[in-house]
Coordinates of C-alpha atoms and ligand atoms in Angstrom, one line a residue:
M30 CA 6.2 -4.3 34.1
S31 CA 4.6 -4.4 37.6
A32 CA 5.7 -6.6 40.4
D33 CA 3.3 -9.4 39.3
N34 CA 4.8 -9.3 35.8
K35 CA 1.8 -7.8 34.1
P36 CA 2.5 -4.8 31.9
V37 CA 1.5 -1.6 33.6
A38 CA -1.9 -0.5 32.2
R39 CA -2.0 2.9 30.5
V40 CA -5.0 5.2 31.2
L41 CA -5.8 8.3 29.2
V42 CA -7.8 10.8 31.3
V43 CA -9.6 13.5 29.3
L44 CA -11.2 15.7 32.0
P45 CA -11.1 19.5 32.6
E46 CA -8.8 20.8 35.3
S47 CA -10.6 20.6 38.7
A48 CA -9.9 19.4 42.2
P49 CA -11.8 16.1 41.7
T50 CA -9.9 15.5 38.5
K51 CA -6.6 16.0 40.2
E52 CA -7.7 13.7 43.0
L53 CA -8.6 11.0 40.4
V54 CA -5.3 11.3 38.6
A55 CA -3.3 11.1 41.9
F56 CA -5.4 8.1 43.0
L57 CA -4.8 6.2 39.7
E58 CA -1.1 6.9 39.8
H59 CA -1.0 5.7 43.4
Q60 CA -2.8 2.5 42.3
G61 CA 0.0 1.8 39.9
F62 CA -1.5 2.9 36.6
E63 CA 0.4 4.9 34.1
V64 CA -1.7 8.0 33.6
M65 CA -1.7 10.5 30.8
W66 CA -3.9 13.5 31.6
V67 CA -5.1 16.0 29.1
R68 CA -7.7 18.7 29.7
E69 CA -9.4 18.8 26.3
G70 CA -11.1 16.3 24.0
Q71 CA -9.3 17.7 21.0
I72 CA -5.9 16.9 22.6
G73 CA -7.0 13.5 23.6
Y74 CA -8.0 12.9 20.0
E75 CA -4.6 14.0 18.8
I76 CA -2.6 11.7 21.0
I77 CA -4.8 8.6 21.0
D78 CA -2.8 7.0 18.2
S79 CA 0.6 7.6 19.6
E80 CA -0.3 6.7 23.2
A81 CA -2.4 3.6 22.5
P82 CA -4.0 3.6 25.9
D83 CA -5.6 0.5 27.5
A84 CA -8.3 2.6 29.1
L85 CA -9.9 5.9 28.6
I86 CA -11.7 8.1 31.1
A87 CA -13.4 11.0 29.3
D88 CA -16.0 13.7 29.9
L89 CA -19.2 13.4 27.9
R90 CA -19.7 17.1 27.8
D91 CA -16.3 18.2 26.4
S92 CA -17.0 21.3 24.3
R93 CA -14.8 20.6 21.2
I94 CA -14.7 16.8 20.8
D95 CA -17.2 15.2 23.2
G96 CA -16.7 11.9 24.9
L97 CA -18.9 10.0 22.4
R98 CA -16.8 11.1 19.5
L99 CA -13.6 10.3 21.4
L100 CA -15.0 6.9 22.3
Q101 CA -15.7 6.2 18.6
V102 CA -12.2 7.1 17.6
A103 CA -10.7 5.1 20.5
R104 CA -12.7 2.0 19.6
Q105 CA -11.6 2.1 16.0
R106 CA -8.0 1.9 17.3
N107 CA -8.6 -0.7 20.0
S108 CA -12.0 -2.3 19.8
E109 CA -11.6 -3.7 23.4
I110 CA -10.5 -0.4 25.0
C111 CA -11.9 0.0 28.6
A112 CA -13.7 3.3 28.1
I113 CA -15.4 4.9 31.1
L114 CA -17.4 8.0 30.3
V115 CA -18.2 10.5 33.0
G116 CA -21.1 13.0 33.2
G117 CA -23.5 14.6 35.6
P118 CA -26.9 13.2 36.6
A119 CA -28.5 15.1 33.7
E120 CA -26.4 13.1 31.2
I121 CA -27.7 9.6 32.0
E122 CA -29.4 9.3 28.6
L123 CA -26.1 10.2 26.9
G124 CA -24.4 7.7 29.1
V125 CA -26.7 4.9 28.0
E126 CA -26.0 5.9 24.4
A127 CA -22.3 5.6 25.2
M128 CA -22.7 2.1 26.6
R129 CA -24.6 1.2 23.4
M130 CA -21.7 2.5 21.4
G131 CA -19.3 0.2 23.3
A132 CA -18.3 2.1 26.4
Y133 CA -17.3 -0.2 29.2
D134 CA -19.0 1.9 31.8
F135 CA -20.7 5.2 32.6
Q136 CA -20.0 7.0 35.9
V137 CA -22.0 9.9 37.4
Q138 CA -20.0 12.6 39.1
P139 CA -18.9 13.0 41.9
L140 CA -16.8 10.0 41.1
N141 CA -16.5 7.1 43.4
L142 CA -12.8 6.3 43.1
A143 CA -13.0 2.7 44.5
K144 CA -15.7 1.9 41.9
I145 CA -13.5 3.4 39.1
R146 CA -10.7 1.1 40.2
V147 CA -12.9 -2.0 40.1
V148 CA -14.2 -1.1 36.6
L149 CA -10.7 -0.5 35.3
D150 CA -9.4 -3.8 36.6
R151 CA -12.3 -5.7 35.1
G152 CA -12.2 -3.9 31.8
I153 CA -8.5 -4.2 31.4
S154 CA -8.3 -7.9 32.3
H155 CA -11.2 -8.6 29.9
Q156 CA -9.3 -6.8 27.2
R157 CA -6.1 -8.8 27.8
L158 CA -8.0 -12.0 27.8
V159 CA -9.6 -11.2 24.5
G160 CA -6.1 -10.4 23.2
E161 CA -4.8 -13.7 24.4
V162 CA -7.7 -15.7 23.0
S163 CA -7.3 -14.2 19.6
N164 CA -3.6 -14.8 19.7
L165 CA -4.1 -18.4 20.6
Q166 CA -6.7 -18.7 17.8
R167 CA -4.2 -17.2 15.4
R168 CA -1.6 -19.7 16.5
L169 CA -4.0 -22.6 16.2
D170 CA -5.0 -21.4 12.7
E171 CA -1.3 -21.2 11.8
R172 CA -1.0 -24.9 12.5
Y173 CA -3.5 -25.5 9.7
R174 CA -1.8 -23.2 7.2
M175 CA 1.0 -23.7 4.7
G176 CA 1.8 -20.8 2.5
G177 CA -1.4 -19.8 0.7
I178 CA -3.2 -23.0 1.8
A179 CA -5.6 -23.1 4.7
R180 CA -6.9 -26.6 5.4
R181 CA -7.6 -28.6 8.6
S182 CA -9.0 -31.9 7.3
S183 CA -6.9 -35.0 7.9
R184 CA -6.5 -35.5 4.2
W185 CA -4.9 -32.2 3.8
Q186 CA -2.7 -32.7 6.8
R187 CA -1.4 -35.7 4.9
I188 CA -0.8 -33.6 1.8
Y189 CA 1.1 -31.1 4.0
S190 CA 3.4 -33.8 5.1
Q191 CA 3.8 -35.0 1.5
I192 CA 4.7 -31.4 0.5
E193 CA 7.3 -31.1 3.2
Q194 CA 8.9 -34.4 2.3
V195 CA 9.0 -33.9 -1.4
A196 CA 10.2 -30.3 -1.1
K197 CA 13.6 -31.6 0.2
S198 CA 14.3 -33.5 -3.0
K199 CA 14.5 -32.5 -6.7
A200 CA 12.1 -35.3 -7.8
S201 CA 9.4 -34.3 -10.3
V202 CA 6.0 -34.1 -8.8
L203 CA 2.7 -34.7 -10.6
I204 CA -0.3 -33.1 -8.9
T205 CA -3.7 -34.4 -10.0
G206 CA -7.2 -33.3 -9.1
E207 CA -10.3 -31.6 -10.4
T208 CA -10.3 -28.0 -11.5
G209 CA -10.1 -25.4 -8.7
T210 CA -9.1 -27.8 -6.0
G211 CA -5.8 -26.0 -5.2
K212 CA -3.2 -27.8 -7.3
G213 CA -1.5 -24.5 -8.1
E214 CA -1.3 -23.7 -4.4
V215 CA 0.3 -27.1 -3.7
A216 CA 2.9 -26.4 -6.4
K217 CA 3.8 -23.0 -4.9
A218 CA 4.0 -24.5 -1.4
I219 CA 6.5 -27.2 -2.6
H220 CA 8.7 -24.5 -4.1
Q221 CA 8.3 -22.3 -0.9
Q222 CA 9.4 -25.2 1.3
S223 CA 12.3 -26.2 -0.9
R224 CA 15.9 -24.9 -0.9
R225 CA 15.1 -23.2 -4.2
R226 CA 12.7 -20.8 -2.6
E227 CA 14.9 -17.8 -3.2
N228 CA 15.1 -18.7 -6.9
P229 CA 12.3 -18.2 -9.5
F230 CA 9.0 -20.1 -9.5
V231 CA 8.0 -20.0 -13.2
E232 CA 4.5 -21.1 -14.4
I233 CA 3.3 -22.1 -17.8
N234 CA -0.2 -23.1 -18.6
C235 CA 0.3 -25.6 -21.4
G236 CA -3.4 -25.8 -22.1
A237 CA -4.0 -22.1 -22.9
L238 CA -1.4 -21.9 -25.7
P239 CA -1.8 -22.9 -29.3
E240 CA 0.4 -25.8 -30.5
G241 CA 3.0 -23.7 -32.4
I242 CA 3.6 -21.4 -29.4
V243 CA 4.0 -23.9 -26.6
E244 CA 7.5 -24.9 -27.7
S245 CA 8.8 -21.4 -28.0
E246 CA 7.3 -20.5 -24.7
L247 CA 9.0 -23.5 -23.1
F248 CA 12.4 -23.3 -24.7
G249 CA 12.5 -19.7 -26.1
H250 CA 13.4 -18.8 -29.7
E251 CA 16.2 -17.2 -31.7
K252 CA 15.8 -14.1 -33.7
G253 CA 14.0 -14.8 -37.0
A254 CA 13.0 -18.3 -35.9
F255 CA 9.5 -17.7 -37.3
T256 CA 7.6 -14.8 -38.7
G257 CA 7.2 -12.2 -36.0
A258 CA 10.2 -13.4 -34.0
A259 CA 12.0 -10.0 -34.3
T260 CA 14.2 -10.6 -31.3
A261 CA 15.6 -13.7 -29.5
R262 CA 13.5 -14.6 -26.4
K263 CA 14.2 -16.7 -23.3
G264 CA 11.8 -19.6 -22.7
R265 CA 10.4 -20.7 -19.3
F266 CA 13.2 -23.3 -18.9
D267 CA 15.8 -20.6 -19.1
L268 CA 13.8 -18.3 -16.7
A269 CA 13.4 -21.1 -14.2
D270 CA 17.1 -21.9 -14.0
Q271 CA 18.0 -22.8 -10.4
G272 CA 14.3 -22.6 -9.5
T273 CA 11.1 -24.5 -10.1
L274 CA 9.1 -24.8 -13.4
F275 CA 5.4 -25.4 -12.9
L276 CA 3.8 -27.0 -15.9
D277 CA 0.1 -26.5 -15.4
E278 CA -2.5 -28.4 -17.5
V279 CA 0.4 -30.7 -18.7
G280 CA -2.2 -33.1 -20.0
D281 CA -3.0 -30.7 -22.8
L282 CA 0.5 -30.7 -24.4
P283 CA 0.5 -31.8 -28.0
L284 CA 2.3 -35.1 -28.7
A285 CA 5.1 -33.4 -30.7
T286 CA 6.0 -31.1 -27.8
Q287 CA 5.8 -34.0 -25.3
V288 CA 9.1 -35.5 -26.8
K289 CA 11.0 -32.3 -26.4
L290 CA 9.7 -31.7 -23.0
L291 CA 10.8 -35.2 -22.0
R292 CA 14.3 -34.5 -23.1
G293 CA 14.4 -31.1 -21.3
I294 CA 13.3 -32.7 -18.1
Q295 CA 15.6 -35.7 -18.3
S296 CA 18.8 -33.8 -19.1
G297 CA 18.0 -30.2 -18.5
E298 CA 19.1 -29.7 -22.1
F299 CA 17.2 -28.1 -24.9
E300 CA 17.6 -25.8 -27.9
R301 CA 15.7 -22.6 -28.6
V302 CA 13.3 -22.7 -31.5
G303 CA 15.4 -21.9 -34.6
G304 CA 18.6 -22.3 -32.7
S305 CA 21.3 -25.0 -32.8
Q306 CA 23.2 -24.3 -29.6
T307 CA 22.3 -26.7 -26.8
R308 CA 21.6 -25.0 -23.5
K309 CA 21.6 -26.5 -20.1
V310 CA 19.7 -25.5 -17.0
D311 CA 19.0 -26.9 -13.5
V312 CA 15.2 -26.9 -13.0
R313 CA 12.9 -28.7 -10.7
I314 CA 9.7 -29.8 -12.5
I315 CA 6.2 -29.8 -10.9
A316 CA 3.3 -30.6 -13.2
A317 CA -0.4 -30.5 -12.7
T318 CA -3.4 -31.8 -14.6
N319 CA -7.1 -32.4 -14.2
R320 CA -7.1 -35.0 -16.9
N321 CA -6.5 -38.7 -16.4
L322 CA -3.1 -39.2 -17.9
E323 CA -3.1 -42.9 -17.3
E324 CA -6.1 -43.3 -19.5
M325 CA -4.6 -41.0 -22.1
V326 CA -1.4 -43.2 -22.1
E327 CA -3.6 -46.3 -22.7
Q328 CA -5.4 -44.5 -25.6
G329 CA -2.1 -43.4 -27.1
T330 CA -2.7 -39.7 -26.7
Y331 CA 0.0 -39.3 -24.1
R332 CA 3.6 -40.5 -24.1
A333 CA 4.1 -43.2 -21.4
D334 CA 7.8 -42.2 -20.9
L335 CA 6.9 -38.6 -20.2
F336 CA 4.0 -39.7 -17.9
Y337 CA 6.4 -41.8 -15.8
R338 CA 9.0 -39.1 -15.8
L339 CA 6.6 -36.5 -14.5
K340 CA 5.0 -38.8 -12.0
V341 CA 8.1 -39.7 -9.9
V342 CA 6.0 -38.5 -6.9
A343 CA 2.2 -38.2 -7.3
I344 CA 0.1 -35.9 -5.1
E345 CA -3.7 -36.3 -5.5
V346 CA -5.7 -33.3 -4.5
P347 CA -9.2 -34.3 -3.4
P348 CA -12.3 -32.4 -4.5
L349 CA -13.8 -30.0 -1.9
R350 CA -16.9 -32.2 -1.4
E351 CA -14.7 -34.9 0.0
C352 CA -13.2 -32.7 2.7
R353 CA -16.2 -30.6 3.8
E354 CA -14.6 -30.1 7.2
D355 CA -12.3 -27.5 5.5
I356 CA -15.3 -25.4 4.4
P357 CA -15.7 -23.3 7.6
M358 CA -12.0 -22.4 7.7
L359 CA -11.9 -21.5 4.0
V360 CA -15.2 -19.5 4.3
D361 CA -13.6 -17.6 7.2
V362 CA -10.3 -17.0 5.3
F363 CA -12.1 -15.7 2.2
T364 CA -14.7 -13.6 4.1
H365 CA -12.0 -11.8 5.9
Q366 CA -9.8 -11.4 2.8
F367 CA -12.6 -9.9 0.7
S368 CA -13.9 -7.8 3.6
R369 CA -10.5 -6.2 3.9
E370 CA -10.2 -5.8 0.1
N371 CA -13.6 -4.1 -0.1
G372 CA -13.3 -2.0 3.0
V373 CA -16.3 -3.6 4.9
Q374 CA -16.4 -4.9 8.4
L375 CA -17.9 -8.4 8.2
T376 CA -17.4 -10.6 11.2
G377 CA -18.2 -13.9 9.4
V378 CA -21.0 -16.1 8.1
A379 CA -24.2 -17.0 10.1
P380 CA -24.4 -20.7 11.1
E381 CA -27.4 -21.4 8.9
A382 CA -25.6 -20.0 5.9
L383 CA -22.5 -22.1 6.7
D384 CA -24.8 -25.2 6.8
V385 CA -26.0 -24.4 3.3
M386 CA -22.4 -24.1 2.1
M387 CA -21.4 -27.3 3.8
A388 CA -24.2 -29.2 2.1
Y389 CA -23.5 -27.9 -1.4
E390 CA -21.5 -30.1 -3.8
W391 CA -19.1 -27.4 -5.1
P392 CA -18.4 -28.8 -8.5
G393 CA -15.9 -25.9 -9.1
N394 CA -14.2 -26.7 -5.8
V395 CA -12.3 -24.0 -3.8
R396 CA -12.3 -21.6 -6.8
E397 CA -16.1 -21.7 -6.9
L398 CA -16.3 -21.2 -3.1
K399 CA -13.8 -18.3 -3.3
N400 CA -15.7 -16.6 -6.1
C401 CA -19.0 -17.2 -4.3
I402 CA -17.8 -15.5 -1.1
E403 CA -16.3 -12.6 -3.1
G404 CA -19.7 -12.0 -4.7
M405 CA -21.5 -12.3 -1.4
V406 CA -19.1 -9.7 0.2
V407 CA -19.4 -7.3 -2.6
M408 CA -23.2 -7.5 -2.8
G409 CA -23.9 -8.1 0.9
P410 CA -24.1 -6.1 4.1
R411 CA -21.3 -3.7 5.2
Q412 CA -21.1 -5.2 8.6
G413 CA -22.3 -8.1 10.8
S414 CA -22.4 -11.5 9.2
L415 CA -23.4 -13.0 5.8
K416 CA -26.8 -14.7 5.9
V417 CA -28.5 -17.4 4.0
G418 CA -30.3 -14.7 1.9
D419 CA -26.8 -13.5 0.7
I420 CA -26.0 -16.9 -0.8
P421 CA -26.6 -17.0 -4.6
R422 CA -29.9 -18.7 -5.3
H423 CA -28.5 -21.5 -7.5
I424 CA -26.3 -22.7 -4.5
R425 CA -29.2 -22.4 -2.0
K426 CA -31.4 -24.4 -4.4
K427 CA -28.9 -27.1 -5.2
A428 CA -27.7 -27.7 -1.6
P429 CA -29.3 -31.0 -0.5
E430 CA -31.8 -30.6 2.3
V431 CA -30.0 -28.9 5.2
S432 CA -30.2 -31.0 8.3
G433 CA -33.0 -28.9 10.0
L434 CA -35.4 -29.7 7.2
L435 CA -34.9 -33.5 7.6
F436 CA -36.6 -33.4 11.0
R437 CA -40.4 -33.5 11.1
P438 CA -42.6 -32.9 14.1
G439 CA -43.7 -36.2 15.5
M440 CA -40.7 -38.0 14.3
S441 CA -39.4 -40.6 16.8
L442 CA -36.2 -39.7 18.7
E443 CA -34.6 -42.8 17.4
E444 CA -35.3 -41.8 13.8
M445 CA -33.9 -38.4 14.5
E446 CA -30.7 -39.9 16.0
K447 CA -30.4 -42.1 12.9
V448 CA -30.7 -39.1 10.6
A449 CA -28.2 -37.0 12.7
I450 CA -25.7 -39.8 12.5
E451 CA -26.2 -40.5 8.8
E452 CA -26.0 -36.8 7.8
T453 CA -23.0 -36.1 10.0
L454 CA -21.1 -39.1 8.5
K455 CA -21.8 -37.7 5.0
V456 CA -20.6 -34.2 5.9
V457 CA -17.3 -35.5 7.3
N458 CA -16.8 -37.9 4.5
H459 CA -17.2 -40.9 6.8
D460 CA -14.3 -40.0 9.1
R461 CA -15.8 -41.7 12.2
R462 CA -13.5 -40.1 14.7
Q463 CA -14.6 -36.6 13.6
A464 CA -18.3 -37.6 13.3
A465 CA -18.1 -38.9 16.9
R466 CA -16.6 -35.7 18.1
L467 CA -19.2 -33.6 16.3
L468 CA -22.0 -35.7 17.7
G469 CA -20.6 -35.6 21.1
I470 CA -20.4 -39.3 21.6
G471 CA -17.6 -41.9 21.9
L472 CA -16.3 -43.8 18.9
S473 CA -17.6 -47.1 20.3
T474 CA -21.1 -45.6 20.8
L475 CA -21.0 -44.4 17.2
Y476 CA -20.1 -47.9 16.0
R477 CA -22.9 -49.5 18.0
K478 CA -25.5 -47.0 16.8
E479 CA -24.4 -47.3 13.2
K480 CA -25.0 -51.1 13.5
Q481 CA -28.2 -50.6 15.4
Y482 CA -29.7 -48.4 12.7
G483 CA -28.3 -50.5 9.9
L484 CA -26.0 -47.8 8.7
R485 CA -23.2 -50.3 8.3
P486 CA -23.2 -54.0 7.6
A487 CA -23.2 -56.0 10.9
D488 CA -19.9 -57.8 11.5
Ligands
LIG26 N1 -6.6 -24.1 0.8 C1 -6.7 -22.9 0.2 N2 -6.7 -21.8 0.9 C2 -6.9 -20.6 0.4 N3 -7.1 -20.5 -1.0 C3 -7.1 -21.5 -1.8 C4 -6.9 -22.8 -1.2 N4 -6.9 -23.7 -2.2 C5 -7.2 -23.0 -3.3 N5 -7.2 -21.7 -3.1 C6 -7.5 -20.7 -4.0 O1 -8.6 -21.2 -4.9 C7 -8.3 -20.8 -6.3 C8 -8.2 -22.1 -7.1 O2 -7.0 -22.8 -6.7 P1 -5.9 -23.3 -7.8 O3 -5.7 -22.3 -8.9 O4 -4.7 -23.7 -7.0 O5 -6.7 -24.6 -8.3 P2 -6.2 -25.6 -9.4 O6 -6.5 -26.9 -8.8 O7 -4.9 -25.2 -9.9 O8 -7.3 -25.4 -10.5 P3 -7.2 -25.6 -12.1 O9 -7.1 -27.0 -12.4 O10 -8.5 -25.0 -12.7 O11 -6.0 -24.8 -12.6 C9 -7.1 -20.0 -6.2 O12 -7.5 -18.6 -6.2 C10 -6.4 -20.3 -4.9 O13 -5.6 -19.3 -4.5
LIG27 MG1 -4.3 -24.2 -11.6

């Protein structure tokens, strides 16, 4: 650390041995930089990983690995590195090329040491600022994350608090919501936040199994219990002992199995199929369904006692179209995830493309969005951002008019204001506080204008 508490900046100098080079190195050391001087590009290339310099001063004309190649390698390691390339008056064109490739500066020899100092100072503090901003951004994003869930809408912030609260207890939780909304992620988050987190989280999809199999999957079976049962097998209740059992699609359970499940949940006791010995486990139950169990109870297709037993605490997961404010964050998370997985360097999604995605209804919710982004990344460009043209045609077509298209030349400003307010309110699901912030007006102005344009009943 230097006297003003900033870490000492490390400069890698790759210049041939000469009097001016020695002068430069001595000058930088005297100015308080930590200098590593190597005489050849090849050596610079070999040590760049281990030394992780903040700045690089290299010769454009190095015979083995020239400055441009070294610059490329250095920027792959540290995209904000302060790279200064050095050359003679004949190399100005190469110098321009270097700047285009991301060099911070190009200096013509003989070097002006004071200038070098200014460039280094500026480049290194820029680099540190970028680092701090992305750190802050990361910390801000963390606030909106819980396990595998990334959501910033106020509805999801409330679900986060419900998860935290319910995780402290052993109460059964029933998670309801449309397909693909993230019910499975909520179940995992509850387990992760609970004291059982070190113990197993066991899932069973009750909908995907034929009637005869569900019971043996849940409770296990003894050897010879049925044709094909050559050995005894543990069921999910056994496997989840001391942990959490997640019953997905619990609305699809046949009536006969519902009784047995109820007993298992109430007492933790059950028998394996074909067995008579009663086993006892300590299991926390979380269930999820996209069906309306209340209606099923009324129609007699679902046992009321099981329903109330599962629904000690209820968490309702909203469809994505009701919390569109989450779309930009989810798009960002998925774009980066699939970029990494596919080895491409996408920076994000163009604003117009994001507009289309925010306007679409997403009947398949987060799962549909995730699959859509994966397809776009696989089929799209290898770098830069995803554009409207990369979005599958059926989504582009079905997205209701994107705001821009609602404005016609010659439209009155008042009318435009009305449309802007109306459309913004729709996008944020009528969360006025958020709409006001997006529109850049105060909450009371929003109320007044809504009334003025007849967007809400006058009170
Ligand atoms: N907030 C989120 N952040 C990141 N990924 C998410 C989020 N919500 C859901 N996902 C991902 O979206 C997909 C669908 O989520 P999940 O399987 O939890 O939905 P579901 O409600 O259980 O759907 P179904 O009823 O069809 O089982 C999963 O791949 C999940 O990892
Ligand atoms: Mg699921």
